[in-house]
Amino acid sequence: MGEFEPNIVAFVCKWCTYTAADLAGTSRIQYPPNVKIIRLMCSGSVDPIFVVKALSQGADGVLIGGCHPGDCHYVSGNYKARRRILILKTILQNVGFEADRVWIRWISASEGKYFATVITEMVEQLKKMGPSPLKTAWDI
Ligand code: FES
């Protein structure tokens, strides 16, 4: 059996983080292929249920990516996302789940290299943490 390869689901805003991922690709910046990107209009569109559903259906980690504070194209979507994800992480922690599996990062359209760095760091951390306990609990 090979080394554990974590599955990451990334919910990203189309204006910043998705464009950064695209820039990483067009700039040929290498990053691990462990991430499946889901493009949304804004990080404020990320319902915490999306995160829970991803974790319950096989993701080892979830990334929420959006525009930097003050740069959201819908004014305050990223602030709302930050609050919601903080609350979700608190709830997850209180039920015994490792909240460090859920990351929120602000990555602008010009930060392709930073996008690659975040994915690389997340993969490294998840490899240390091992498979999500939800996976083994439900035998996914
Ligand atoms: Fe990017 Fe709102 S438009 S976080």
mmCIF file of C-alpha atoms in Angstrom, residues 72-125:
data_model
loop_
_atom_site.group_PDB
_atom_site.id
_atom_site.type_symbol
_atom_site.label_atom_id
_atom_site.label_comp_id
_atom_site.label_asym_id
_atom_site.label_seq_id
_atom_site.Cartn_x
_atom_site.Cartn_y
_atom_site.Cartn_z
ATOM 1 C CA CYS A 72 -14.612 41.092 -1.955
ATOM 2 C CA HIS A 73 -16.564 41.889 -5.115
ATOM 3 C CA TYR A 74 -19.757 41.637 -3.067
ATOM 4 C CA VAL A 75 -18.415 43.924 -0.334
ATOM 5 C CA SER A 76 -18.641 41.672 2.715
ATOM 6 C CA GLY A 77 -18.960 38.070 1.491
ATOM 7 C CA ASN A 78 -15.505 37.117 2.728
ATOM 8 C CA TYR A 79 -16.181 38.582 6.180
ATOM 9 C CA LYS A 80 -19.379 36.511 6.353
ATOM 10 C CA ALA A 81 -17.449 33.422 5.206
ATOM 11 C CA ARG A 82 -14.811 34.008 7.887
ATOM 12 C CA ARG A 83 -17.461 34.218 10.620
ATOM 13 C CA ARG A 84 -19.385 31.163 9.374
ATOM 14 C CA ILE A 85 -16.277 29.009 9.039
ATOM 15 C CA LEU A 86 -15.035 30.058 12.469
ATOM 16 C CA ILE A 87 -18.372 28.978 13.966
ATOM 17 C CA LEU A 88 -18.296 25.721 11.968
ATOM 18 C CA LYS A 89 -14.751 24.969 13.146
ATOM 19 C CA THR A 90 -15.799 25.575 16.758
ATOM 20 C CA ILE A 91 -18.728 23.181 16.358
ATOM 21 C CA LEU A 92 -16.534 20.550 14.675
ATOM 22 C CA GLN A 93 -13.966 20.846 17.464
ATOM 23 C CA ASN A 94 -16.685 20.464 20.100
ATOM 24 C CA VAL A 95 -17.853 17.184 18.584
ATOM 25 C CA GLY A 96 -14.299 15.847 18.556
ATOM 26 C CA PHE A 97 -13.423 16.471 14.907
ATOM 27 C CA GLU A 98 -10.036 17.943 13.975
ATOM 28 C CA ALA A 99 -11.017 21.465 12.914
ATOM 29 C CA ASP A 100 -7.539 21.944 11.375
ATOM 30 C CA ARG A 101 -8.815 19.974 8.410
ATOM 31 C CA VAL A 102 -10.783 23.075 7.396
ATOM 32 C CA TRP A 103 -8.745 26.031 6.142
ATOM 33 C CA ILE A 104 -9.824 29.469 5.022
ATOM 34 C CA ARG A 105 -7.315 31.574 3.106
ATOM 35 C CA TRP A 106 -7.397 34.860 1.230
ATOM 36 C CA ILE A 107 -5.640 34.394 -2.111
ATOM 37 C CA SER A 108 -5.847 37.157 -4.703
ATOM 38 C CA ALA A 109 -5.915 36.680 -8.474
ATOM 39 C CA SER A 110 -2.205 37.566 -8.738
ATOM 40 C CA GLU A 111 -1.112 35.056 -6.075
ATOM 41 C CA GLY A 112 -0.742 31.892 -8.118
ATOM 42 C CA LYS A 113 2.428 30.999 -6.259
ATOM 43 C CA TYR A 114 0.702 31.502 -2.909
ATOM 44 C CA PHE A 115 -2.172 29.242 -4.043
ATOM 45 C CA ALA A 116 0.363 26.523 -4.832
ATOM 46 C CA THR A 117 2.032 27.068 -1.439
ATOM 47 C CA VAL A 118 -1.282 26.776 0.426
ATOM 48 C CA ILE A 119 -2.185 23.524 -1.347
ATOM 49 C CA THR A 120 1.304 22.109 -0.734
ATOM 50 C CA GLU A 121 1.175 23.014 2.981
ATOM 51 C CA MET A 122 -2.345 21.640 3.352
ATOM 52 C CA VAL A 123 -1.371 18.335 1.739
ATOM 53 C CA GLU A 124 1.669 18.074 4.042
ATOM 54 C CA GLN A 125 -0.446 18.759 7.138
#
